[in-house]
Tab-separated table of C-alpha atoms and ligand atoms in Angstrom:
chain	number	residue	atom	x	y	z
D	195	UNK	CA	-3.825	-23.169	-21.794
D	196	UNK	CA	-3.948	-20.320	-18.861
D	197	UNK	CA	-7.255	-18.755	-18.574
D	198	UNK	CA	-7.123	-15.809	-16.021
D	199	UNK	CA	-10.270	-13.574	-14.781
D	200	UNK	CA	-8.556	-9.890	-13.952
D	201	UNK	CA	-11.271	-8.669	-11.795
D	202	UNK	CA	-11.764	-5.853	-9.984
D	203	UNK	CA	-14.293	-2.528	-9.789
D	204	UNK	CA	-14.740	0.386	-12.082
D	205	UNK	CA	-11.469	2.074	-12.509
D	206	UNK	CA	-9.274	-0.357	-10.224
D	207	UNK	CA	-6.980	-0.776	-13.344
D	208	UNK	CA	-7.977	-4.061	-15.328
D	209	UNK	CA	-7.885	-2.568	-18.871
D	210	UNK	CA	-4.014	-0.919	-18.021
D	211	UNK	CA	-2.840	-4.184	-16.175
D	212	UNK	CA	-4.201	-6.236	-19.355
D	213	UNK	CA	-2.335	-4.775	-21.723
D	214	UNK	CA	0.824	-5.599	-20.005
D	215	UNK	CA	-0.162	-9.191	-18.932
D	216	UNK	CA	-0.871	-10.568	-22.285
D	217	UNK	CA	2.389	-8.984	-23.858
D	218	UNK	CA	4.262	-10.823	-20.979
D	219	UNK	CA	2.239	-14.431	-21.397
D	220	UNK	CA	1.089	-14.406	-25.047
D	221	UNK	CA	-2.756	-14.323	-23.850
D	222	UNK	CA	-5.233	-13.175	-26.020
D	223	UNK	CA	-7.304	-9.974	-24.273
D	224	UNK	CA	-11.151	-10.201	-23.892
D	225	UNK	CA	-12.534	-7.049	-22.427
D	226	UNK	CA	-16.539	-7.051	-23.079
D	227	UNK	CA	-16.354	-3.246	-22.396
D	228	UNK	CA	-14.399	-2.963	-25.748
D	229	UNK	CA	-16.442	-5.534	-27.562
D	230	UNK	CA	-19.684	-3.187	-26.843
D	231	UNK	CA	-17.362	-0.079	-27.321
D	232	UNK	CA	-16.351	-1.341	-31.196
D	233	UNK	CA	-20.445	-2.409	-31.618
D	234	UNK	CA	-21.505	1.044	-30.383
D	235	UNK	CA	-18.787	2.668	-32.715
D	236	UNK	CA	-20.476	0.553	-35.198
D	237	UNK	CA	-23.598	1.358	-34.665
D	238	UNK	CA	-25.125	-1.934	-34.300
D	239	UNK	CA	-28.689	-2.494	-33.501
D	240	UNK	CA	-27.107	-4.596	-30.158
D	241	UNK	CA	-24.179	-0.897	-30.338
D	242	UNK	CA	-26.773	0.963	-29.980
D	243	UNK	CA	-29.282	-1.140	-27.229
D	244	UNK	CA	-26.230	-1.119	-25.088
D	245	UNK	CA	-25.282	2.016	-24.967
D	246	UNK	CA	-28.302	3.556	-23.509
D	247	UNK	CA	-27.860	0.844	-20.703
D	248	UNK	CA	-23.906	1.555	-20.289
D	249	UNK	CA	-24.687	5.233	-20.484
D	250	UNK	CA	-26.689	4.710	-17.337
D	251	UNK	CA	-24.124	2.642	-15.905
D	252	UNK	CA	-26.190	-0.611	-15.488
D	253	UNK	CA	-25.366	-4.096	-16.857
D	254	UNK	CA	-25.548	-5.166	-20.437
D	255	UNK	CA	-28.537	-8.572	-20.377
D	256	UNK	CA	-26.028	-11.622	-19.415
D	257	UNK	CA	-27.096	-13.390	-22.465
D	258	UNK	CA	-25.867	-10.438	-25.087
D	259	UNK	CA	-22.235	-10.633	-23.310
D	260	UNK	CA	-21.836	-14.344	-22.922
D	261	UNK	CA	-23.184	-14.427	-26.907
D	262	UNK	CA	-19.637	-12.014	-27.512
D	263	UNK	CA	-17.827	-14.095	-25.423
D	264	UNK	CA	-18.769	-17.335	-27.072
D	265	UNK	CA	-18.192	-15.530	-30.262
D	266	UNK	CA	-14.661	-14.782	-29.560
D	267	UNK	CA	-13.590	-17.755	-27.863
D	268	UNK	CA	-14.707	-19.630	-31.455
D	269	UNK	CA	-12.763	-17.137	-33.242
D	270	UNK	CA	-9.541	-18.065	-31.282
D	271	UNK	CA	-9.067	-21.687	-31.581
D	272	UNK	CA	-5.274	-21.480	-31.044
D	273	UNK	CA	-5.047	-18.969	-28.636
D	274	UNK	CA	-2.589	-20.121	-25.636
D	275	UNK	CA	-5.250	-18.572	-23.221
D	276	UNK	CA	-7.049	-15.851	-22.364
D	277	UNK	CA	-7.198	-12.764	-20.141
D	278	UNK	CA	-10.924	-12.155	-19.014
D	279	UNK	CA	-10.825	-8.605	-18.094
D	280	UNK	CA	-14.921	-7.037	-16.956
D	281	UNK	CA	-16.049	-10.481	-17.685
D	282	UNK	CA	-17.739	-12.313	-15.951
D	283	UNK	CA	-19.840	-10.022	-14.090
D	284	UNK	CA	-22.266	-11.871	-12.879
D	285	UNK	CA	-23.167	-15.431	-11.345
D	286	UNK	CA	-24.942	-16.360	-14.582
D	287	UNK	CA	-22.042	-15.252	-16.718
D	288	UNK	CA	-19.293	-16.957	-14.162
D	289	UNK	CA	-20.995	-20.140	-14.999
D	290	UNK	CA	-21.188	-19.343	-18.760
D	291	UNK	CA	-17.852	-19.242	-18.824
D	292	UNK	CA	-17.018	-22.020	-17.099
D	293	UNK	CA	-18.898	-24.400	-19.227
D	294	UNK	CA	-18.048	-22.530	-22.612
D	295	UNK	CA	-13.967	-23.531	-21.621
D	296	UNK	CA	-15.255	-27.097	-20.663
D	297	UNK	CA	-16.012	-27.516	-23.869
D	298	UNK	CA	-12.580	-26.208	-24.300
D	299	UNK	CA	-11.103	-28.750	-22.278
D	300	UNK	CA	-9.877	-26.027	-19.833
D	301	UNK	CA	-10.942	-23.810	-17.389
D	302	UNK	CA	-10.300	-20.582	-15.438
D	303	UNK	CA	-6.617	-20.773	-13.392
D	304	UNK	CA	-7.068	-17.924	-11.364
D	305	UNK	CA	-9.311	-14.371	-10.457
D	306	UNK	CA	-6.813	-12.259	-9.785
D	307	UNK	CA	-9.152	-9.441	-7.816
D	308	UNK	CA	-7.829	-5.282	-7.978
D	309	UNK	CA	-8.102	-4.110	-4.552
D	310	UNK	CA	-8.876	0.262	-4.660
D	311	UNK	CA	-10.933	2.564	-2.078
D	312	UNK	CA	-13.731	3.941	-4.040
D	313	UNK	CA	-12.289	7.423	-3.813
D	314	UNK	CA	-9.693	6.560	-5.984
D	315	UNK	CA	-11.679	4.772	-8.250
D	316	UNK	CA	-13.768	7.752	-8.930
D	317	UNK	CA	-10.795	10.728	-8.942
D	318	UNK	CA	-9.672	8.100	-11.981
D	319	UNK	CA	-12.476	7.745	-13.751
D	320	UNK	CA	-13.375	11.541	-13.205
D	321	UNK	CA	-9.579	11.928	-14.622
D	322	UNK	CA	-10.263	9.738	-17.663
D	323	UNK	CA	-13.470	11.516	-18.503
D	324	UNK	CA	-11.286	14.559	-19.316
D	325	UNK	CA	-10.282	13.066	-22.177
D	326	UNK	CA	-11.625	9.527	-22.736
D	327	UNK	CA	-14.767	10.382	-24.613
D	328	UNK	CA	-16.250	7.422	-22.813
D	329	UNK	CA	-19.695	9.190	-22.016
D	330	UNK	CA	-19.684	6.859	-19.010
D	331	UNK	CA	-16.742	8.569	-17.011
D	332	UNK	CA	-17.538	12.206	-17.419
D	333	UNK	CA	-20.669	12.818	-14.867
D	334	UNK	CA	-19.645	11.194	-11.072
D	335	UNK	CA	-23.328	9.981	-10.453
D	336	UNK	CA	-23.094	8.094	-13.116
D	337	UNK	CA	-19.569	6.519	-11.999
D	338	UNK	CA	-21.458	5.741	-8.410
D	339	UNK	CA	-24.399	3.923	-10.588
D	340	UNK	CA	-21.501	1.723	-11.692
D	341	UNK	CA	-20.017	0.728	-8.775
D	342	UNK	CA	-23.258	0.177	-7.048
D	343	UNK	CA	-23.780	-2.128	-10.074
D	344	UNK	CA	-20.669	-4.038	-9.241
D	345	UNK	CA	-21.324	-4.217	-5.088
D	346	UNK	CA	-24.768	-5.423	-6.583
D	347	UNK	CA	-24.214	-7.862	-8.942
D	348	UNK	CA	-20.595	-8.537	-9.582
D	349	UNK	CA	-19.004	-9.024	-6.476
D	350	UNK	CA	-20.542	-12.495	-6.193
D	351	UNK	CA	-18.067	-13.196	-9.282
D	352	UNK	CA	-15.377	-12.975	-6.588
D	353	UNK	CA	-17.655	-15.587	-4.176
D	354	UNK	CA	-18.396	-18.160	-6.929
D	355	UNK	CA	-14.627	-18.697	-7.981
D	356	UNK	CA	-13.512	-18.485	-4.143
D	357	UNK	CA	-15.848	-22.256	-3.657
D	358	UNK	CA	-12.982	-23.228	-6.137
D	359	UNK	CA	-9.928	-21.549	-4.081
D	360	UNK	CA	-9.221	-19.442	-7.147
D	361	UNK	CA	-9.409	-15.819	-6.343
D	362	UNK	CA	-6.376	-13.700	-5.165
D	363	UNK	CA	-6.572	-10.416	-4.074
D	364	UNK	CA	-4.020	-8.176	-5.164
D	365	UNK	CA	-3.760	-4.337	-3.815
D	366	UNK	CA	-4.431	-2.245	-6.936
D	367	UNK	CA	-3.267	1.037	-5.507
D	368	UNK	CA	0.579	2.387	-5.513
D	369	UNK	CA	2.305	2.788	-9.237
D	370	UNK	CA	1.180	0.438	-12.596
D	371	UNK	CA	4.368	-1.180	-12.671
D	372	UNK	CA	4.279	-2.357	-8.766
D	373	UNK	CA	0.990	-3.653	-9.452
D	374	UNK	CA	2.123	-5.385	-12.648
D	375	UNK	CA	4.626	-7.002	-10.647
D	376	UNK	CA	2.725	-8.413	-7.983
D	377	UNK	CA	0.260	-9.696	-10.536
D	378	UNK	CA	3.310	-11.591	-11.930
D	379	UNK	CA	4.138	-12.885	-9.183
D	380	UNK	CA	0.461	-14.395	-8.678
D	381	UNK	CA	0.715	-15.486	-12.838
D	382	UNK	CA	4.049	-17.085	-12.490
D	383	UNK	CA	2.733	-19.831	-10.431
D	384	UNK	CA	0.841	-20.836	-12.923
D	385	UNK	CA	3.196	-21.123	-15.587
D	386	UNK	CA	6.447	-22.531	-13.940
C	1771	AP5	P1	-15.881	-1.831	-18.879
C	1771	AP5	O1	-15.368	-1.302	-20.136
C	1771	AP5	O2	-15.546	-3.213	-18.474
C	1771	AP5	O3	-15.509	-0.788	-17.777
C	1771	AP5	P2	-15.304	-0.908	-16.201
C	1771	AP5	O4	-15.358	-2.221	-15.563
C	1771	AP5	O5	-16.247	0.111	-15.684
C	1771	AP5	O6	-13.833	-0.591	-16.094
C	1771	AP5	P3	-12.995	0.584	-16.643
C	1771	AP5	O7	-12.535	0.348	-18.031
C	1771	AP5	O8	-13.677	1.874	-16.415
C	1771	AP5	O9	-11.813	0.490	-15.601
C	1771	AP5	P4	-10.638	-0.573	-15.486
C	1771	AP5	O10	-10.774	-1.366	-14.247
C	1771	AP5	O11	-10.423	-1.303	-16.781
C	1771	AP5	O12	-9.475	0.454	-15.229
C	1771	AP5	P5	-8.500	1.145	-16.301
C	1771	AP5	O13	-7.295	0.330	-16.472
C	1771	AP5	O14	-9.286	1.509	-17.518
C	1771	AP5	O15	-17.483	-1.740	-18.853
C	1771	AP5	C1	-18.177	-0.591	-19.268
C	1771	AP5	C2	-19.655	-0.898	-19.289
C	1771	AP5	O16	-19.925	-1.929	-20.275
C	1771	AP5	C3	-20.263	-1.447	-17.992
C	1771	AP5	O17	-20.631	-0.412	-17.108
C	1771	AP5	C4	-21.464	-2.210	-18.525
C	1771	AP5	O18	-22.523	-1.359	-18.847
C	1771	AP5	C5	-20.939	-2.813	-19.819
C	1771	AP5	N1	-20.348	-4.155	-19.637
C	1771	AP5	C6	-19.046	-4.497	-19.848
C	1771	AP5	N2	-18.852	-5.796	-19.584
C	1771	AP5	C7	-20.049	-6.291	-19.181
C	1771	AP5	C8	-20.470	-7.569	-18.739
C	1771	AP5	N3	-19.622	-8.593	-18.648
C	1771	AP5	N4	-21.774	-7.721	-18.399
C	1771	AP5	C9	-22.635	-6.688	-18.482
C	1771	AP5	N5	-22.306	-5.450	-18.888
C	1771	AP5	C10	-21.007	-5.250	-19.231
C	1771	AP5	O19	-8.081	2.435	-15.479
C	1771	AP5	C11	-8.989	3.496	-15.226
C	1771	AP5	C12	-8.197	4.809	-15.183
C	1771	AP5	O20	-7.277	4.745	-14.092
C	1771	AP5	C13	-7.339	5.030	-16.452
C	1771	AP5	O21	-7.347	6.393	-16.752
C	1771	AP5	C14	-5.937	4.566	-16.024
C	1771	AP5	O22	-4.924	5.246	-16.731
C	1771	AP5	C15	-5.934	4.925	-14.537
C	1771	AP5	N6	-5.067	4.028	-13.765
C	1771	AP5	C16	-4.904	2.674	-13.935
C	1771	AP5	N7	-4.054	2.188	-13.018
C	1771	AP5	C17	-3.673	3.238	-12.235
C	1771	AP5	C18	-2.792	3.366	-11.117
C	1771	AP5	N8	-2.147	2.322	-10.605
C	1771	AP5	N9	-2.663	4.593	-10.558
C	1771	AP5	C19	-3.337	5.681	-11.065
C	1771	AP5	N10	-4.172	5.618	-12.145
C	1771	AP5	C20	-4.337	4.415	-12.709
């Protein structure tokens, strides 16, 4: 199995880049963004708690997204692997993970981290907003709340996999396909 983490900030490109590395390597996507999306859109009791939290652009409790993780890696016994993109997020949710695909009898290969300047993170996300309908990108302070959330609490993501040697850091600005490509070229080494 390859298990990879795409990791990054806000905006830095994880949900584009995902959809073209699990065409290329037959993974199966888990974004927790669109698991709450699809539960809001439902308007689920746990749709509806989390979107007054993502509307503020705080973290979901760890134990609600590790519960959809947990879900979905149940619901995908023959998956090949997976491609973790905005999970984990926290330390708590790192070592969720980890012990969920122990029980697996595999584990995480590689974090590959998106590397982008916050100014372009928000003149994306501003961009999106035009037409996303994500209530989340349309108001900037909002956008800042999330990124302070990720220099808060996610970044450690990036410092619990590095005691393992497993995060790479990949420059996430310049065109989608350059990026794709040097993503590849991180993902190849684990599958040759
Ligand atoms: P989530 O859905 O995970 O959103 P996010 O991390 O804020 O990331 P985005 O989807 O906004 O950006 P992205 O990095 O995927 O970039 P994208 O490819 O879309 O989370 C939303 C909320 O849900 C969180 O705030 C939180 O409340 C909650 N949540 C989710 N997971 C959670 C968890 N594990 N724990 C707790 N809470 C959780 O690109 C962005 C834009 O840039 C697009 O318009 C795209 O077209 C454009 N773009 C992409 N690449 C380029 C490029 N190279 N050049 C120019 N533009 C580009």
């Amino acid at each position: 199995m390859l298990n990879i983490i795409l990791f990054g900030p806000p905006g830095s490109g994880k949900g584009t880049q995902s959809e073209k590395l699990i065409v290329k390597y037959g993974l199966k996507h888990l974004s927790t963004g669109d698991l709450l999306r699809s539960e809001i859109a439902a308007q689920t009791p746990l749709g509806l708690e989390a979107k007054a939290i993502m509307d503020k652009g705080h973290l979901v409790p760890d134990e609600v997204v590790i519960g959809m993780i947990s879900s979905a890696l149940e619901a995908n016994p023959t998956s090949s692997g997976f491609l973790f993109d905005g999970f984990p997020r926290t330390e708590a949710q790192s070592i969720a993970l980890d012990s969920l695909l122990e029980l697996k009898n595999t584990e995480i290969a590689a974090v590959l981290s998106l590397e982008v300047g916050e100014d372009e993170l928000i003149k994306r996300l501003l961009q999106r907003g035009l037409t996303s309908g994500r209530s989340d990108d349309t108001n900037e302070e909002i956008i800042r709340a999330r990124i302070v959330e990720y220099h808060k609490k996610t970044s450690v993501v990036a410092d619990y996999y590095s005691q393992f040697d497993k995060v790479r850091n990949i420059k996430g600005e310049g065109t989608v396909d350059e990026i794709f490509q040097a993503l590849c070229k991180e993902v190849d080494q684990y599958t040759m």
